[in-house]
Short mmCIF file of C-alpha atoms and ligand atoms in Angstrom, two decimals:
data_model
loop_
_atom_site.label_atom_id
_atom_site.label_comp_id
_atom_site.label_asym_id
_atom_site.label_seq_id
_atom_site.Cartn_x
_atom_site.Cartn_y
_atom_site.Cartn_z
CA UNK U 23 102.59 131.42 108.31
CA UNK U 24 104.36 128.26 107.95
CA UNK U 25 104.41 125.99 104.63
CA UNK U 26 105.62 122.60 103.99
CA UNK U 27 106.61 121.49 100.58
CA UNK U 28 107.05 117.69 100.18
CA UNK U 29 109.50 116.31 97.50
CA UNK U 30 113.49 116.77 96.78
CA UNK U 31 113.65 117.71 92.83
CA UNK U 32 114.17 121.03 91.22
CA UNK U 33 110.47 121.35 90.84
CA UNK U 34 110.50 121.08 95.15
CA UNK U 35 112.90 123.27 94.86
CA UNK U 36 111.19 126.21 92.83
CA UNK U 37 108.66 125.42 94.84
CA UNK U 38 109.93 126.64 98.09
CA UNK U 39 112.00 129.90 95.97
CA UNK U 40 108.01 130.53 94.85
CA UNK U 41 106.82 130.36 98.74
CA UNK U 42 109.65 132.12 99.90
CA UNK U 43 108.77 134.93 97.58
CA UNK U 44 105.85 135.36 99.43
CA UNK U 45 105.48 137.93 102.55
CA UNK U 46 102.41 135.87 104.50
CA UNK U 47 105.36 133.05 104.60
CA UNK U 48 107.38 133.19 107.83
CA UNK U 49 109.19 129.59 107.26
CA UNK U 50 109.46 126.78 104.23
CA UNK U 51 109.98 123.57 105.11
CA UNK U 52 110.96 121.26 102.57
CA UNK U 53 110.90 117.26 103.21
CA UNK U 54 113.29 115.94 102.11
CA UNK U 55 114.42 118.85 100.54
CA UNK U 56 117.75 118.51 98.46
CA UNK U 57 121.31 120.48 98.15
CA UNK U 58 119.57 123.51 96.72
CA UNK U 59 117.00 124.29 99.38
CA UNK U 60 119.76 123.28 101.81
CA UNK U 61 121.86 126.14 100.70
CA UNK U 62 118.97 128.73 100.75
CA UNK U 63 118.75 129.54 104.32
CA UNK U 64 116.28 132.20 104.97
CA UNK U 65 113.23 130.80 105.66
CA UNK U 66 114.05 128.04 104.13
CA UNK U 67 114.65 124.49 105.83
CA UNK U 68 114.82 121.31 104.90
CA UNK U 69 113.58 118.47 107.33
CA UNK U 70 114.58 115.00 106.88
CA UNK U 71 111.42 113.02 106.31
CA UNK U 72 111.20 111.15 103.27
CA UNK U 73 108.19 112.19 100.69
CA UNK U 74 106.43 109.02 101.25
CA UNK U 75 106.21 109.06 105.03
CA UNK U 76 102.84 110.77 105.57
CA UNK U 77 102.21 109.85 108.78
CA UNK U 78 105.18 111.54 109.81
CA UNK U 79 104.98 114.50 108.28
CA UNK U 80 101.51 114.91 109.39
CA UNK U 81 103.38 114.71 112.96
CA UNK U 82 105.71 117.17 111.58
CA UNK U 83 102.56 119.48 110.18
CA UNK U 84 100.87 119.66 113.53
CA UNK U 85 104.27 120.43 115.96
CA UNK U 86 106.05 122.55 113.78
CA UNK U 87 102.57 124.96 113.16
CA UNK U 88 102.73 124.50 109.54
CA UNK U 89 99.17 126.14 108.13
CA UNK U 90 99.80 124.98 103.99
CA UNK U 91 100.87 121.78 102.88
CA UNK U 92 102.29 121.59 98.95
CA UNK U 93 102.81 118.65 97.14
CA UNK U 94 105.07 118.15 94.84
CA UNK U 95 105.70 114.40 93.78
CA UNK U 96 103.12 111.73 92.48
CA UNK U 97 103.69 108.94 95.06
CA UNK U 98 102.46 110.57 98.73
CA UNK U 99 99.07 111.74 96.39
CA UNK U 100 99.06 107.97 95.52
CA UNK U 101 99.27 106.84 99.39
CA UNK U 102 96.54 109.55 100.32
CA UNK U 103 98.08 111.71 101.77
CA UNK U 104 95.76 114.34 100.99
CA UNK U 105 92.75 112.44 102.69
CA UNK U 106 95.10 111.55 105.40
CA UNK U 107 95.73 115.35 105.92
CA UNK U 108 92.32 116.99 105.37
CA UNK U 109 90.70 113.97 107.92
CA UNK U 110 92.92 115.69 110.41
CA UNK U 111 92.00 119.29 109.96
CA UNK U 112 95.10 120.11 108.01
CA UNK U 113 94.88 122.88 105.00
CA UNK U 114 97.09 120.86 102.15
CA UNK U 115 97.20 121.48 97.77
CA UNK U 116 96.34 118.21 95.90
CA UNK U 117 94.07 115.77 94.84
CA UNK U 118 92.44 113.03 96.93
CA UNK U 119 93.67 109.68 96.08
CA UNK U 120 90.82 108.83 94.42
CA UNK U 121 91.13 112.18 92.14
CA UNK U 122 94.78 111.34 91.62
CA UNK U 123 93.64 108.07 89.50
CA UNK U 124 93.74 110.63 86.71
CA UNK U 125 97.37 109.75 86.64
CA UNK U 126 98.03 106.98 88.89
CA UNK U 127 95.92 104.59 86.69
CA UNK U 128 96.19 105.44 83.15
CA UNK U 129 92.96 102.66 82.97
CA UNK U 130 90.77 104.95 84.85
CA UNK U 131 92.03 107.83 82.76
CA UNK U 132 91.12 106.44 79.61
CA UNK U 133 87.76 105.69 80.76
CA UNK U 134 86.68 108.85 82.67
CA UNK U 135 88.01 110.81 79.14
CA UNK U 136 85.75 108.37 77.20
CA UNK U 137 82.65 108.59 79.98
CA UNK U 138 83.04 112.59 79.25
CA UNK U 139 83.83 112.68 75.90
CA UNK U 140 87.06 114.58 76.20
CA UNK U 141 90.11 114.27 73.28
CA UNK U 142 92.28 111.59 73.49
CA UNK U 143 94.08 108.52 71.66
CA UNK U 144 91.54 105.81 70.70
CA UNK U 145 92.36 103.04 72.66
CA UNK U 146 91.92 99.16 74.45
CA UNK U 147 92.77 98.07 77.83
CA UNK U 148 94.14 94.62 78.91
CA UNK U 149 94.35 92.60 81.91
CA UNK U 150 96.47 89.50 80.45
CA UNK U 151 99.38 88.78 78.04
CA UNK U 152 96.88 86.48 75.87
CA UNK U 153 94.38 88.88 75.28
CA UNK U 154 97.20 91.75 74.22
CA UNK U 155 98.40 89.33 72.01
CA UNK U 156 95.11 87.90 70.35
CA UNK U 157 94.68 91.74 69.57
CA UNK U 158 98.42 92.53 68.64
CA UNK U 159 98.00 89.52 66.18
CA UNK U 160 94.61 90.36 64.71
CA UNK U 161 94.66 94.50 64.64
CA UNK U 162 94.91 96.51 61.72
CA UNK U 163 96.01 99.79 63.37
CA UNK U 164 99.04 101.19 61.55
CA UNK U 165 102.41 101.52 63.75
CA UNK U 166 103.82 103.03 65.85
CA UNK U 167 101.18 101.45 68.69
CA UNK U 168 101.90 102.89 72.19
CA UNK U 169 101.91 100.23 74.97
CA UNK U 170 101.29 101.72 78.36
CA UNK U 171 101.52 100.11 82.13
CA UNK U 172 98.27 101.49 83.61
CA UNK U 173 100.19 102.43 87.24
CA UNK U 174 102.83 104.96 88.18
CA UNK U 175 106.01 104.02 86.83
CA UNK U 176 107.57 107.03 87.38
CA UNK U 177 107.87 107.95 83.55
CA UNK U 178 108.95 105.12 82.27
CA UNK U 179 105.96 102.77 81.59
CA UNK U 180 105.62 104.18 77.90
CA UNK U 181 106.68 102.02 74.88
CA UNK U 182 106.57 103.38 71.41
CA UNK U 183 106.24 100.25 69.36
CA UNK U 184 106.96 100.44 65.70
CA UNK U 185 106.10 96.92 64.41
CA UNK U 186 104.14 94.04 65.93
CA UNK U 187 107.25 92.86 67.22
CA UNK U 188 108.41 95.51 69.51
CA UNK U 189 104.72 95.50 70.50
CA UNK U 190 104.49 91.97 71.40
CA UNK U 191 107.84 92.38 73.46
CA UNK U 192 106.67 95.49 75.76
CA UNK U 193 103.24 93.17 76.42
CA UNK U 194 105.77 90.60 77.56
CA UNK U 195 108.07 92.85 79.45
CA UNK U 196 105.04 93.99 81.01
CA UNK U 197 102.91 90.92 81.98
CA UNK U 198 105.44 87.93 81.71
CA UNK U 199 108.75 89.44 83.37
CA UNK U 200 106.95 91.84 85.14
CA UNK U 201 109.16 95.17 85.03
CA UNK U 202 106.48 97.30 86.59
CA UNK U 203 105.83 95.36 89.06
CA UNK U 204 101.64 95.47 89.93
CA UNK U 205 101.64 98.79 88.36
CA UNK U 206 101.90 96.30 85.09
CA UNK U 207 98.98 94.32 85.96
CA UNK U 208 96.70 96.18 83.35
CA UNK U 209 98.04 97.65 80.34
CA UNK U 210 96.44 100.10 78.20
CA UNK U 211 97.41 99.88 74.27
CA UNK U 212 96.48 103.30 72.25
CA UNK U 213 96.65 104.88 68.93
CA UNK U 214 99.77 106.95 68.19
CA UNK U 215 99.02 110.72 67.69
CA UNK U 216 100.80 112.99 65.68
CA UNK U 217 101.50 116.55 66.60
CA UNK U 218 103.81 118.38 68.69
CA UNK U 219 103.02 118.01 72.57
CA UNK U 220 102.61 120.88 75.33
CA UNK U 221 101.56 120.65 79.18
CA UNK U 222 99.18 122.88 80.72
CA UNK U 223 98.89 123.28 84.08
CA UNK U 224 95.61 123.91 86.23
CA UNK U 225 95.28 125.02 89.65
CA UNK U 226 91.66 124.76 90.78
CA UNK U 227 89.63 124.43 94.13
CA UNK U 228 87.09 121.48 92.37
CA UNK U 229 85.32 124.12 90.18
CA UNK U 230 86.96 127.38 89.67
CA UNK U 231 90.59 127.33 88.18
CA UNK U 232 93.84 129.44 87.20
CA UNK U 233 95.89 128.39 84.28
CA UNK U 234 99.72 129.02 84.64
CA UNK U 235 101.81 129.70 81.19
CA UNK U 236 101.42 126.65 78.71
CA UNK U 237 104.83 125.23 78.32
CA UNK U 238 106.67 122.50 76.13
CA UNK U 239 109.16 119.54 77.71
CA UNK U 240 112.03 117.96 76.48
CA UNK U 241 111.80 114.46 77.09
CA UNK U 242 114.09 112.80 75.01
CA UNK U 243 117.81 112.46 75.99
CA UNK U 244 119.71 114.03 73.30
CA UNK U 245 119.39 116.81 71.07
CA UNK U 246 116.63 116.97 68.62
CA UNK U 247 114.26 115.03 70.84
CA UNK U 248 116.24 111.89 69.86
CA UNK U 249 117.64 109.44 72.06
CA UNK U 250 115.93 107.40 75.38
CA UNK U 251 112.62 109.25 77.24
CA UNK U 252 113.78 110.80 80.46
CA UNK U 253 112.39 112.57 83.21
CA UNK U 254 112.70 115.78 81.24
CA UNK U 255 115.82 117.50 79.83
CA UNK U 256 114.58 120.89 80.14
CA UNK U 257 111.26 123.32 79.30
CA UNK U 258 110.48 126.35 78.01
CA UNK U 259 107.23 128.75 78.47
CA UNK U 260 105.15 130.45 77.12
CA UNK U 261 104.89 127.79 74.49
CA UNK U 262 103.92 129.25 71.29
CA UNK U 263 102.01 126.16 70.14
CA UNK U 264 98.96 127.32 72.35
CA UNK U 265 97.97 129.63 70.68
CA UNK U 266 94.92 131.60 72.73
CA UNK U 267 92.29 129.87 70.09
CA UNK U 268 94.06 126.16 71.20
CA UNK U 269 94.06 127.19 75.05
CA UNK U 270 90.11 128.32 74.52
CA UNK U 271 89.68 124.44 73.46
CA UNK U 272 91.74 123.13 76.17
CA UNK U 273 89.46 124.81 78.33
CA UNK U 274 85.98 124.08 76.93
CA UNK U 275 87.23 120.95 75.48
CA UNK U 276 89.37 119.22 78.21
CA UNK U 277 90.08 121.68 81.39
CA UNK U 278 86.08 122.52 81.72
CA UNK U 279 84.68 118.84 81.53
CA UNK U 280 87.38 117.01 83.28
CA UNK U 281 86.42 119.23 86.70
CA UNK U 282 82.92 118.20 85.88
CA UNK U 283 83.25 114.99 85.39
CA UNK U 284 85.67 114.13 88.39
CA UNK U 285 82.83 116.40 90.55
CA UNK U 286 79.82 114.57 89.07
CA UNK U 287 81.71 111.22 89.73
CA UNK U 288 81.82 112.18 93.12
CA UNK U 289 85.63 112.76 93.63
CA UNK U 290 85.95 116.34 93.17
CA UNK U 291 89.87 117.23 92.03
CA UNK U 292 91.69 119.75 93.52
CA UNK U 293 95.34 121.19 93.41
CA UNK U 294 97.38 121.12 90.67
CA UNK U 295 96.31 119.20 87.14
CA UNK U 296 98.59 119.02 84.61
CA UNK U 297 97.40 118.19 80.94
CA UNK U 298 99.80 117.07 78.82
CA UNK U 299 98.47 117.59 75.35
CA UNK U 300 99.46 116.44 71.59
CA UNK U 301 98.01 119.55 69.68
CA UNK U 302 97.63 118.57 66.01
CA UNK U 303 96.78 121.02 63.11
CA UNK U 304 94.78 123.26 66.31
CA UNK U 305 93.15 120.35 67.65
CA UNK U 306 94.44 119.36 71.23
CA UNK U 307 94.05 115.99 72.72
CA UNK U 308 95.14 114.43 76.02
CA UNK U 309 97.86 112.01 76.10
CA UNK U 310 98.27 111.95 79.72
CA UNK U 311 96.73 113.58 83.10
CA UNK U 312 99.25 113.96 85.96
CA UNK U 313 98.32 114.86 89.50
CA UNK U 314 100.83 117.60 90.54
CA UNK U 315 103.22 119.82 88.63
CA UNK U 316 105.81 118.79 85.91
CA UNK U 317 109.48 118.76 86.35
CA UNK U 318 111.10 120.47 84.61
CA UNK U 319 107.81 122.47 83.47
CA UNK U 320 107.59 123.85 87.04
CA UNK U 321 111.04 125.45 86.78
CA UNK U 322 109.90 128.12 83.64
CA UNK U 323 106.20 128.43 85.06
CA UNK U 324 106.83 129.42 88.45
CA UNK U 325 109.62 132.06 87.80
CA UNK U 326 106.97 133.42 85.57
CA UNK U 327 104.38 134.36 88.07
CA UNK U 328 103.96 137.81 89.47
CA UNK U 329 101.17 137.20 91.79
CA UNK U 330 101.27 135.32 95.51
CA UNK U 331 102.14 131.80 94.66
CA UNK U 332 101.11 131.27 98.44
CA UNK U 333 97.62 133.97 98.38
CA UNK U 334 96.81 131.75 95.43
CA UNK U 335 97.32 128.62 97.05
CA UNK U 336 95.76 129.79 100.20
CA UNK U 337 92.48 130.91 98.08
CA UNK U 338 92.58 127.56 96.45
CA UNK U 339 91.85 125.39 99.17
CA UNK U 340 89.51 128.09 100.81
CA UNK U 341 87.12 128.16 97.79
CA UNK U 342 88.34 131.81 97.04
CA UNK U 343 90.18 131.46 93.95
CA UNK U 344 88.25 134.11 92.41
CA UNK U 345 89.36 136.38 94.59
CA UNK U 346 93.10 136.51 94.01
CA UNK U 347 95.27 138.44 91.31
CA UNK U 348 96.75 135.44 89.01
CA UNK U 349 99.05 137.51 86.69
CA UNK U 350 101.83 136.59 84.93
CA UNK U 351 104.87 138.40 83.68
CA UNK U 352 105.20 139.32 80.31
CA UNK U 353 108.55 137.55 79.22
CA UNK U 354 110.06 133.62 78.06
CA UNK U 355 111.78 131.41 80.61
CA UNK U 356 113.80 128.62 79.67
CA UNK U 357 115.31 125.87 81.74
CA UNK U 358 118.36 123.61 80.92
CA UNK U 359 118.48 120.38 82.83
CA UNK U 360 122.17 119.19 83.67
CA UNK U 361 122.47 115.33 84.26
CA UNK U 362 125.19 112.80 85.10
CA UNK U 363 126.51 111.43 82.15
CA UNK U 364 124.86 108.06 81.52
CA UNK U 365 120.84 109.07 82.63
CA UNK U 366 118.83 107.84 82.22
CA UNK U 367 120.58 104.62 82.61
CA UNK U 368 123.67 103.87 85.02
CA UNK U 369 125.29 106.69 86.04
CA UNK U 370 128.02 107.69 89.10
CA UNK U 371 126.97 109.69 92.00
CA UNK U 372 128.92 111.62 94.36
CA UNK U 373 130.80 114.05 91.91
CA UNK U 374 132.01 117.00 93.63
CA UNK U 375 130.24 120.11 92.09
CA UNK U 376 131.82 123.63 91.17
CA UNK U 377 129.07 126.27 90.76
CA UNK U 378 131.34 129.90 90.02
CA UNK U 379 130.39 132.67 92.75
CA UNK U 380 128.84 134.95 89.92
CA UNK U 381 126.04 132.60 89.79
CA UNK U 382 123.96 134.15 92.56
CA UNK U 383 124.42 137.57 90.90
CA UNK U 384 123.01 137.27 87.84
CA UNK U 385 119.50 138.74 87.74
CA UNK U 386 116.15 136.60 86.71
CA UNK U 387 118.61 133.63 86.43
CA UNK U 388 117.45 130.84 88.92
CA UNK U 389 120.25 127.82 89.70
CA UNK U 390 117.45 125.06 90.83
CA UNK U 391 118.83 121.93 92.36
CA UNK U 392 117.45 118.15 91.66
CA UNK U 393 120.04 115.76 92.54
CA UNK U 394 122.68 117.49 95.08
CA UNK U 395 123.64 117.46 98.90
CA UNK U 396 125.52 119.28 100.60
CA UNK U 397 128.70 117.59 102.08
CA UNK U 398 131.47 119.15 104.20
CA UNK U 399 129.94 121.99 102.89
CA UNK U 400 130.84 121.11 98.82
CA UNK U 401 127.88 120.18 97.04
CA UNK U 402 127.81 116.51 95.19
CA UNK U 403 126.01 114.89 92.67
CA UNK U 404 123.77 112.65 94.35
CA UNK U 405 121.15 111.98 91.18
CA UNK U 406 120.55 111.43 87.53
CA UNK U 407 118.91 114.89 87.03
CA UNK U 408 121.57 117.31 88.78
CA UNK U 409 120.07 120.90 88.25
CA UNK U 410 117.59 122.68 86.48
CA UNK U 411 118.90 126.47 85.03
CA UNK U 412 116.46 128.31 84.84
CA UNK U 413 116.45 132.04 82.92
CA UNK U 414 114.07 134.46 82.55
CA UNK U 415 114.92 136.89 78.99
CA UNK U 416 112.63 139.73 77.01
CA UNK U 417 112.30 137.23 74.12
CA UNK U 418 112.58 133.25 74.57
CA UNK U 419 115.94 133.26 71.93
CA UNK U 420 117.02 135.89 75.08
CA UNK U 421 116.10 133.10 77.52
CA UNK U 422 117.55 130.32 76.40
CA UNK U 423 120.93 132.62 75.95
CA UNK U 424 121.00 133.30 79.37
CA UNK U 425 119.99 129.87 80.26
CA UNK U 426 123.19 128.31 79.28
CA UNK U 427 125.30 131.53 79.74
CA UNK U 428 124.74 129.79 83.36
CA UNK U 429 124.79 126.57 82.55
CA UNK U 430 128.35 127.46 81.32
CA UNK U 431 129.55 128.27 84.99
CA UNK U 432 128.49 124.55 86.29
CA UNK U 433 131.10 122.04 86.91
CA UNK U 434 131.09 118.32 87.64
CA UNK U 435 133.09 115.17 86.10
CA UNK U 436 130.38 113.78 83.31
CA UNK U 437 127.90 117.23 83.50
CA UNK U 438 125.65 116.24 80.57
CA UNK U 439 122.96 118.82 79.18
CA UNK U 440 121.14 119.12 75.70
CA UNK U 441 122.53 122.11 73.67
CA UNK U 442 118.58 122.26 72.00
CA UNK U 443 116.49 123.12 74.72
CA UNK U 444 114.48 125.89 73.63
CA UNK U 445 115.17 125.82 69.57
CA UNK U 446 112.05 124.11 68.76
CA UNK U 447 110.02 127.07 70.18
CA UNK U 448 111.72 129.53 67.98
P1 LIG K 15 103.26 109.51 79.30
O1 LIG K 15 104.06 108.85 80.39
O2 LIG K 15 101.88 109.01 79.13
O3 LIG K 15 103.43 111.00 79.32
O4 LIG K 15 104.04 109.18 77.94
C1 LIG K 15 105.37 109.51 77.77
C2 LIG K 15 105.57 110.09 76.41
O5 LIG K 15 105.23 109.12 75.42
C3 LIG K 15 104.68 111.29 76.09
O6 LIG K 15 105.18 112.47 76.57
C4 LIG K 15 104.67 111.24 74.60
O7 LIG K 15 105.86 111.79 74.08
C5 LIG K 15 104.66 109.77 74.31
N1 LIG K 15 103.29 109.29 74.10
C6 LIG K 15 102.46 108.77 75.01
N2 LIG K 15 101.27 108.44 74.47
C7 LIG K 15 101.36 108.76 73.16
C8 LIG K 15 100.48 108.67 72.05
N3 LIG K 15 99.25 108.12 72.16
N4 LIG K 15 100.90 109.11 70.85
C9 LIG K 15 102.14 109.62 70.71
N5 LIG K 15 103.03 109.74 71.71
C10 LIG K 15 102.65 109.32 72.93
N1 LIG K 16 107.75 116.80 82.67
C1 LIG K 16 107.08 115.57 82.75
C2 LIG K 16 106.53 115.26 84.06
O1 LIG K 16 106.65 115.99 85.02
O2 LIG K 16 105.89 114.23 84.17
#
């Protein structure tokens, strides 16, 4: 059969090496693909409709014969595509738009965890800079505060305020100069937790679900998770920090009565849910739902499946999840994100890319793409996240050595990577 997997990061793109893996799969298309899929050829094709076009990709869906649509980015779930899809008869993995509030209003979160009593960061929700700052002025809650944008600001709507000052200016940033746009027009200001964070990702069909490998992110810039918050530096798996007793309370405690609750409320969710946790002496809470996959989470978790990615996928929007082998191999993966120097602010695109031939050689070692093309045939830089390097190992130490063994053979004027990813699993 035919898939289509919609995005251009390296999560798109160990997306389509996942499908590709798979012998029901005749063709992957990938819109709008990047440098990476580009260069896969096979069954792989990339098809230049952007992510956010769902009209025209349902087009595409219908003339092409494509019998699985996979999403891999926030914004089409946030148009509907899903609804759009399934109104027209077409099989596709996510949430409806209404189920993707979970993460595309961080408002709606924090109520539905509060309506269902499921862990999370005590917290008040505001609609105006004069409220914020009547509460700002008056509260007693010990800093850091964290200041959120309710909509999807594609990772970046998170302040961690560590006086009433800092506070007071990410309310302003927010309501008064407005650098959100209308996904600042309600803010949501929580407690900070403590603990060390993990993501866990859920594929269900609206009641019965499979849990890939727990794994831990790397969102900070520089080495020893200090510097700006990025789109992720790089991710390791299986994280440690779940142990099987925490993962038992993410499921009765979080996985079990979010399903319910989104079902009861009438918007069932299916696809992919990823819970990103803060886990805290055993005790997890949620500090954020997302709709779809993480990046670069997707790049250890995937390589780590044995099963079907695509017989799972298949069962999952049939109702059949039960039926289908969900195994996982027994070894770490780690993945080193290289950026252009200067991400996550300014940076130069364009850079002409050397990647040495032994590359494709080297077993279990997977050289995702995020921000490439391919011109005249020479790859370029054309983002702020360049690749994800992914590497399977026996041990995660064995990983993470292998990881940047690659990394090592990866050339471009201002490559930047963290030389840490990994150490805090050890
Ligand atoms: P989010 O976009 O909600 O994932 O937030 C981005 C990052 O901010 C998270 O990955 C955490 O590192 C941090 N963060 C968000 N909320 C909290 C919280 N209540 N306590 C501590 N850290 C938080
Ligand atoms: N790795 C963080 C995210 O995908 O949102």
């Amino acid at each position: 059969m035919n898939v289509l997997i919609i995005g251009g990061g390296a999560r798109e793109h160990a997306l389509c090496w996942a499908a590709a893996q798979s012998n029901r799969v005749t063709a992957v298309f990938v819109a709008p693909g990047n440098g990476g899929t580009e260069l896969m050829g096979g069954k792989v094709h990339n098809v230049a409709l952007k992510a956010t076009a769902i009209d025209d990709l349902l087009e595409f869906v219908r003339q092409n014969a494509v019998e699985l649509t996979i999403v891999g980015s926030e914004q089409p779930l946030e148009l509907g595509i899903v609804d759009l899809f399934r109104s027209a008869g077409q099989k596709i993995v996510g949430p409806t738009r209404a189920a993707a509030r979970l993460e595309s209003s961080k408002v709606f979160s924090k109520e539905f965890m509060e309506r269902h009593g499921i862990p999370t960061a005590a917290y008040h929700v505001f609609r105006d800079a004069t409220d914020a700052n009547t509460y700002l002025g008056q509260s007693q809650t010990p800093y850091p505060q964290v200041i959120k944008a309710s909509g999807l600001c594609a990772g970046k709507g998170v302040f961690i305020s560590r006086n009433r000052e800092e506070a007071l200016r990410a309310v302003a940033d927010i309501f008064e100069d407005r650098i959100f746009g209308d996904a600042g027009d309600e803010v949501v200001i929580e407690d900070f937790l403590d603990g060390q964070e993990a993501s866990v990702f859920v594929l269900t069909d609206g009641v019965k679900y499979r849990l890939f490998l727990p794994a831990q992110d790397h969102k900070r810039i520089s080495d020893g998770d200090t510097g700006k918050n990025t789109g992720g530096m790089g991710a390791y798996a299986p994280a440690s920090l779940v142990t099987p007793a925490v993962m038992r309370k993410v499921e009765e405690q979080i996985i079990l009565p979010t399903l319910k609750g989104m079902a009861r409320e009438g918007s069932p969710y299916t696809g992919f849910l990823y819970v990103g946790l803060m886990i805290d002496n055993g005790a997890p809470s949620v500090v954020e739902y997302n709709a779809r996959l993480g990046d670069p989470e997707t790049q250890v978790v995937l390589p780590l499946l044995k099963s079907d990615f695509i017989a799972a996928l298949q069962a999952s929007v049939e109702g059949a999840l039960e039926e289908v082998p969900f195994e996982m191999h027994e070894k770490s993966a780690a993945t080193v994100v290289i950026a252009s120097s200067g991400y996550p602010d300014h940076y130069d695109i364009g850079k002409p890319i050397t990647i040495s031939p032994d590359v494709s050689s080297m077993e279990d070692c997977y050289l995702f793409h995020a921000g490439t093309a391919i011109k005249d045939g020479v790859p370029v830089t054309t983002g702020g996240r360049v690749f994800s390097v992914t590497a399977l190992g026996d041990t995660l130490r064995k990983s993470m050595e292998r990881a940047y063994q690659v990394v090592e053979k990866i050339s471009f004027e201002g490559a930047y990577y963290r030389k840490d990813i990994g150490a805090k699993g050890l």
